[in-house]
CSV table of C-alpha atoms in Angstrom, one decimal:
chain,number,residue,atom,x,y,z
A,1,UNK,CA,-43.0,-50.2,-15.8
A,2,UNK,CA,-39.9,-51.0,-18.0
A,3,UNK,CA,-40.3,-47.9,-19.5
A,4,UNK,CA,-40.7,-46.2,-16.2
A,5,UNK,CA,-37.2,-47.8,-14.7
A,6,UNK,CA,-36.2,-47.0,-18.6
A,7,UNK,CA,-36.8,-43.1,-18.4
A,8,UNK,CA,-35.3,-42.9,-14.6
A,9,UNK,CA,-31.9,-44.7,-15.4
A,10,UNK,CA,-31.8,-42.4,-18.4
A,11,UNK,CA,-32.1,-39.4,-16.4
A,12,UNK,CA,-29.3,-41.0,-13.3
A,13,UNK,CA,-27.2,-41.5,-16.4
A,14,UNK,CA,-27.6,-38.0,-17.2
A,15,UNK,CA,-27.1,-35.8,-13.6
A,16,UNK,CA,-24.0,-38.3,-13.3
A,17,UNK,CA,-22.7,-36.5,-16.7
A,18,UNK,CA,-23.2,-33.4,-15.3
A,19,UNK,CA,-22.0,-33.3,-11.8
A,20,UNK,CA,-18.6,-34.8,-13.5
A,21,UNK,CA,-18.6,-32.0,-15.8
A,22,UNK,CA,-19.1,-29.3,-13.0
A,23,UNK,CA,-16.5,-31.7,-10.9
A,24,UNK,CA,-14.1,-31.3,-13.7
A,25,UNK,CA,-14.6,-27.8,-14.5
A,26,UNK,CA,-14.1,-26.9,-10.9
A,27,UNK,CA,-11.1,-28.7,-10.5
A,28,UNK,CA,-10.0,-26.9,-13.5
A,29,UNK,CA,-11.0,-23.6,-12.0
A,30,UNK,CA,-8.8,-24.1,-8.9
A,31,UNK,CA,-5.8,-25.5,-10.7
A,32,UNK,CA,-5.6,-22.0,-12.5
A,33,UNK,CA,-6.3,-20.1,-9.1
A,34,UNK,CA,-3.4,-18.8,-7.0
A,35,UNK,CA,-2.8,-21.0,-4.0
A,36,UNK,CA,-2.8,-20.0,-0.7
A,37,UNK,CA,0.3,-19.3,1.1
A,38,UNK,CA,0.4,-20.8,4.4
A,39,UNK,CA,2.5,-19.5,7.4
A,40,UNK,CA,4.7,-21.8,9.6
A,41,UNK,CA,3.5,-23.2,12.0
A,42,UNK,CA,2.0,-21.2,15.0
A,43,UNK,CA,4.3,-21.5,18.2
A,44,UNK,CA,4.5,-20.1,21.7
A,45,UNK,CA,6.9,-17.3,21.7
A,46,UNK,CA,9.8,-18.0,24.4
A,47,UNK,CA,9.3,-15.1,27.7
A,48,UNK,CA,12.8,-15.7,28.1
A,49,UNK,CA,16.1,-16.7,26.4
A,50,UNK,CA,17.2,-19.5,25.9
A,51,UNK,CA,21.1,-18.9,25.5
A,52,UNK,CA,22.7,-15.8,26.6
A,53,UNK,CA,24.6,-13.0,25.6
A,54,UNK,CA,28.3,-14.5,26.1
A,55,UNK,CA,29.5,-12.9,29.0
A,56,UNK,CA,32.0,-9.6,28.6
A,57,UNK,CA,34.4,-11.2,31.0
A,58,UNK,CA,34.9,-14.0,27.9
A,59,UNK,CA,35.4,-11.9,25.1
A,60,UNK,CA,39.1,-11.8,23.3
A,61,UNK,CA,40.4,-10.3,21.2
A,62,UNK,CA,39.0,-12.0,18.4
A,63,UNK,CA,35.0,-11.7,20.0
A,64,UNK,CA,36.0,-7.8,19.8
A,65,UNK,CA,36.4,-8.2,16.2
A,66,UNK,CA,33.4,-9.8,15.7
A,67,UNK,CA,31.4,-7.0,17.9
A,68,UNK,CA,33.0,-4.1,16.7
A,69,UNK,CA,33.7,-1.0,18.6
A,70,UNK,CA,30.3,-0.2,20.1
A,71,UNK,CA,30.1,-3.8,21.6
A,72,UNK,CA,27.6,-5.8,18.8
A,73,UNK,CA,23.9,-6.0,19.1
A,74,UNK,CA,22.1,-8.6,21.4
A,75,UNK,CA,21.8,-11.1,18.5
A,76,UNK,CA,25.5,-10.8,17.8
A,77,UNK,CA,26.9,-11.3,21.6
A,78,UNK,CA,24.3,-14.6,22.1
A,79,UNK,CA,25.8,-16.0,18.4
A,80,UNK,CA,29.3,-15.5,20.2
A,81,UNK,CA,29.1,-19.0,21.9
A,82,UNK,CA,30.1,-20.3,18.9
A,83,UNK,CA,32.8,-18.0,17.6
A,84,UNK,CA,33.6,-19.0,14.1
A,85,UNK,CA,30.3,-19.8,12.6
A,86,UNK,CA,29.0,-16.4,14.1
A,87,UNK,CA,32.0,-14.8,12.5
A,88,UNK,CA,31.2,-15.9,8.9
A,89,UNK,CA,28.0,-15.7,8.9
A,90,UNK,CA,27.5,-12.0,10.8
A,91,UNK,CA,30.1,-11.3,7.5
A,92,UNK,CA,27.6,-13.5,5.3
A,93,UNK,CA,24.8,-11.3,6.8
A,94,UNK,CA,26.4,-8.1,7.2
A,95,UNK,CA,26.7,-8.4,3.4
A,96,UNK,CA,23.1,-8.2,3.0
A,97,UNK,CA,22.1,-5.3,5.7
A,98,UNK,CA,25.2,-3.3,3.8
A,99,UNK,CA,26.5,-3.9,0.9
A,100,UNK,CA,23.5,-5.0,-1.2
A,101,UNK,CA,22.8,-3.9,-4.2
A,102,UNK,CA,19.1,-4.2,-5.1
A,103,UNK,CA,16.9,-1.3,-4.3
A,104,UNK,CA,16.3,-0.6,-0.7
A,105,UNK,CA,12.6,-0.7,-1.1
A,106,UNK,CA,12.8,-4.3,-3.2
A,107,UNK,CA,15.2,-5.4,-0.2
A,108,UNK,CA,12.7,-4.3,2.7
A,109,UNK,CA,9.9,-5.8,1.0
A,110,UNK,CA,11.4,-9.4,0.1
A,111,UNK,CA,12.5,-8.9,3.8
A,112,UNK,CA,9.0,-8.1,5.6
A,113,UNK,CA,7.4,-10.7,3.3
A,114,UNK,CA,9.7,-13.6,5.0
A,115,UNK,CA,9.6,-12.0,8.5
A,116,UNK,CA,5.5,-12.6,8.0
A,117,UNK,CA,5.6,-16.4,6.4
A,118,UNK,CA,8.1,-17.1,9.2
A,119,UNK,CA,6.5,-15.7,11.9
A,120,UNK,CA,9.8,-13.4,12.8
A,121,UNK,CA,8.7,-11.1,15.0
A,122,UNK,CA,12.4,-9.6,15.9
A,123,UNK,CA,12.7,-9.2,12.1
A,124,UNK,CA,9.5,-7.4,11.3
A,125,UNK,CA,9.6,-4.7,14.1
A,126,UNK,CA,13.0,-4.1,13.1
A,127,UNK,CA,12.5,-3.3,9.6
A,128,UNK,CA,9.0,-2.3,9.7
A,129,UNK,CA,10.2,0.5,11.8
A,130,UNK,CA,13.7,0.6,10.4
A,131,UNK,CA,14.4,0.0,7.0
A,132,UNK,CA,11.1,-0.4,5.6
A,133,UNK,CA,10.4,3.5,7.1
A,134,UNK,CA,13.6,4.3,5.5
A,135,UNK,CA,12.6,2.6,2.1
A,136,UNK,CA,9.4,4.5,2.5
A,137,UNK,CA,6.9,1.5,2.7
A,138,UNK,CA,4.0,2.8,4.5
A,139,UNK,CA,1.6,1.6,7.5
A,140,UNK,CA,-1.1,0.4,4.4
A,141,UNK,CA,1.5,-1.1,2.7
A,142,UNK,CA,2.7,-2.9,6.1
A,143,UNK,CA,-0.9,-4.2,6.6
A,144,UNK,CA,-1.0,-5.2,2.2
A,145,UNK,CA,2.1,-7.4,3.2
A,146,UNK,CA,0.7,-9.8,5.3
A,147,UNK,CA,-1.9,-10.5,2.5
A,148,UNK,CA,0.6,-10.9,-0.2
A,149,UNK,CA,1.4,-10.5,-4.0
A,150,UNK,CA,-3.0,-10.6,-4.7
A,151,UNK,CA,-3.9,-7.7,-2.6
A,152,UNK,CA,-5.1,-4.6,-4.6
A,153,UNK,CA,-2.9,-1.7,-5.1
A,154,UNK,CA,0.5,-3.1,-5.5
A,155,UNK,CA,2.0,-2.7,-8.8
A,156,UNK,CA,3.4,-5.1,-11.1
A,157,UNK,CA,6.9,-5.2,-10.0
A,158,UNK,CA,6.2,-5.4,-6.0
A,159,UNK,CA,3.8,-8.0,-6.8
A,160,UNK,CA,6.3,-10.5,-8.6
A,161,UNK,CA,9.0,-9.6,-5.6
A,162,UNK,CA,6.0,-10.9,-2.9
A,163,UNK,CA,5.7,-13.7,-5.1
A,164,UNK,CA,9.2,-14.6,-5.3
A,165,UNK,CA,9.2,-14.8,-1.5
A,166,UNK,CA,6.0,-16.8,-1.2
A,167,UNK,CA,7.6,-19.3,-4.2
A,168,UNK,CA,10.9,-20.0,-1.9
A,169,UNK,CA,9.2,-20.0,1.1
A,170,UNK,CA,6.0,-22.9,0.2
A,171,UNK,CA,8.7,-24.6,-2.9
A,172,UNK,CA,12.5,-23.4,-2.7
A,173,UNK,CA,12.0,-22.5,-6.3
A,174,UNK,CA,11.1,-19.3,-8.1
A,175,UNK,CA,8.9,-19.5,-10.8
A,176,UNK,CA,9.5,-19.4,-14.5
A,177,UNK,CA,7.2,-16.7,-15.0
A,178,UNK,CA,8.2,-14.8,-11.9
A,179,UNK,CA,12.2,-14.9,-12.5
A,180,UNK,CA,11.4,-13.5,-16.1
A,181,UNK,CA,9.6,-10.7,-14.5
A,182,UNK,CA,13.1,-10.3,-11.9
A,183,UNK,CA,15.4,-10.6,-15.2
A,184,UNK,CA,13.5,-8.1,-16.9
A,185,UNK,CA,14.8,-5.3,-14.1
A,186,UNK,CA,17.6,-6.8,-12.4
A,187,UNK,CA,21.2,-8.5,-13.5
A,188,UNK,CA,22.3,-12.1,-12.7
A,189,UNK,CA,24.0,-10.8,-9.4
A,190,UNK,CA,20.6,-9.0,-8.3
A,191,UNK,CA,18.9,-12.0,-9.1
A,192,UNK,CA,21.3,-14.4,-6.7
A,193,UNK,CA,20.7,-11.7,-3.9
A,194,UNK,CA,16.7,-11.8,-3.9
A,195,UNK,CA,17.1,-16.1,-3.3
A,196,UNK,CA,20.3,-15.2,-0.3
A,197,UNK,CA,17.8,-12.5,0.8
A,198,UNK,CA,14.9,-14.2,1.5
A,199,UNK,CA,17.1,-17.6,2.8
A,200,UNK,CA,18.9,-15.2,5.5
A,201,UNK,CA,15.9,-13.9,6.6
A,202,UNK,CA,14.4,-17.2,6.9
A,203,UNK,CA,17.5,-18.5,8.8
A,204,UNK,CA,17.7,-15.6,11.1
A,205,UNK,CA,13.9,-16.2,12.4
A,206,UNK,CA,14.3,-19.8,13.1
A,207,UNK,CA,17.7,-18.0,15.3
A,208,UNK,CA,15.6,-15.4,17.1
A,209,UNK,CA,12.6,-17.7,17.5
A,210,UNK,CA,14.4,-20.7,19.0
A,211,UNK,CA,16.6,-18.6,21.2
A,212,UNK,CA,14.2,-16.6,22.3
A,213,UNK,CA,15.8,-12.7,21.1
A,214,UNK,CA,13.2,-10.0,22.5
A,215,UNK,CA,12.2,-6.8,20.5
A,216,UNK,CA,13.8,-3.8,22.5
A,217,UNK,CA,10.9,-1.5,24.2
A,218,UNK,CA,8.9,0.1,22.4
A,219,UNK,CA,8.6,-1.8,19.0
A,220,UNK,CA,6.1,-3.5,18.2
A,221,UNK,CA,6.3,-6.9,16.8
A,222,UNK,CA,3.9,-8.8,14.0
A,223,UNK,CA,0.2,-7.5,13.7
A,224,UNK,CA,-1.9,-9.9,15.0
């Protein structure tokens, strides 16, 4: 009998060993995986706005200014309520949509990356149709997007530039290893534009989504 209870403690002893050893080894396993990126939270898109276009019959001189000639986008004339903060930062902005200087397709792609992790609808019709057409980003690369920096067929460098998004969006911190990719093709100035890239993109969601900015007719919004 002794031996008996002997033999079967000796055997308990030993699937304990073992299950810790798989335990361990598969907590070692998924500490060297990729974590998955989570989206924000899902939210009920607004069916109407929330504030406004400010009125035409309110605009000065210095609304004009803001506008432009050709009277400003819908986004620009709702940011109007408040006149100085939508001054500097449609100039913060405008700096980005104009005068950037990373390569249109890098741009486009850190771009529809954050429009997808943010759930910006108004900013991924617009430059999935818009600049990411322009950049030449195609419909399977469109669909490749909303998987991220894993999927098959990207290439090195598109990969790291997903990532870089994915790293600001889930820590506000790029990687070691993925800012020595960035350095190894861009400058110190290129680099500062990818972080004020993804950040204004991120900023102007949380704008369209919480006042409720429409996608004009025909253009469509995120894939399901």
């Amino acid at each position: 009998m002794k031996f008996c209870i002997a033999l079967w403690g000796a055997a308990l002893a030993a699937g304990l060993l073992a299950a810790t050893a798989i335990s361990v080894d598969a907590t070692q396993r998924d500490s060297n995986a990729s974590p998955s990126i989570r989206r924000v939270e899902a939210f009920t898109p607004l069916t109407s706005m929330r504030i406004k276009p400010l009125e035409p019959s309110k605009w000065t001189d210095k609304h004009r200014e803001v506008l432009g000639p050709s009277g400003g986008p819908t986004q620009v004339q709702v940011c109007l309520h408040n006149l100085e903060l939508c001054r500097k930062y449609w100039a913060f902005t405008t700096q980005l949509t104009t005068y950037y200087t990373l390569p249109l397709r890098d741009k486009e792609l850190l771009i529809l990356r954050t429009a997808w992790l943010t759930r910006g609808d108004y900013v991924w019709g617009r430059h999935s149709t818009g600049g990411g057409k322009k950049a030449g980003i195609t419909d399977e690369e469109l669909s490749r997007i909303t998987t991220g920096p894993d999927a098959p067929g990207w290439s090195a460098f598109d990969a790291t530039l997903l990532r870089a998004a994915d790293e600001l969006h889930t820590g506000r911190f790029i990687k070691d290893a993925t800012w020595k990719s960035l350095a190894a093709r861009y400058n110190e100035g290129q680099l500062l534009e990818v972080i004020f890239v993804v950040g204004n993109y991120t900023l102007l969601t949380m704008y369209h989504n919480s006042v409720g900015l429409a996608l004009e007719p025909g253009i469509k919004g995120l894939p399901e």
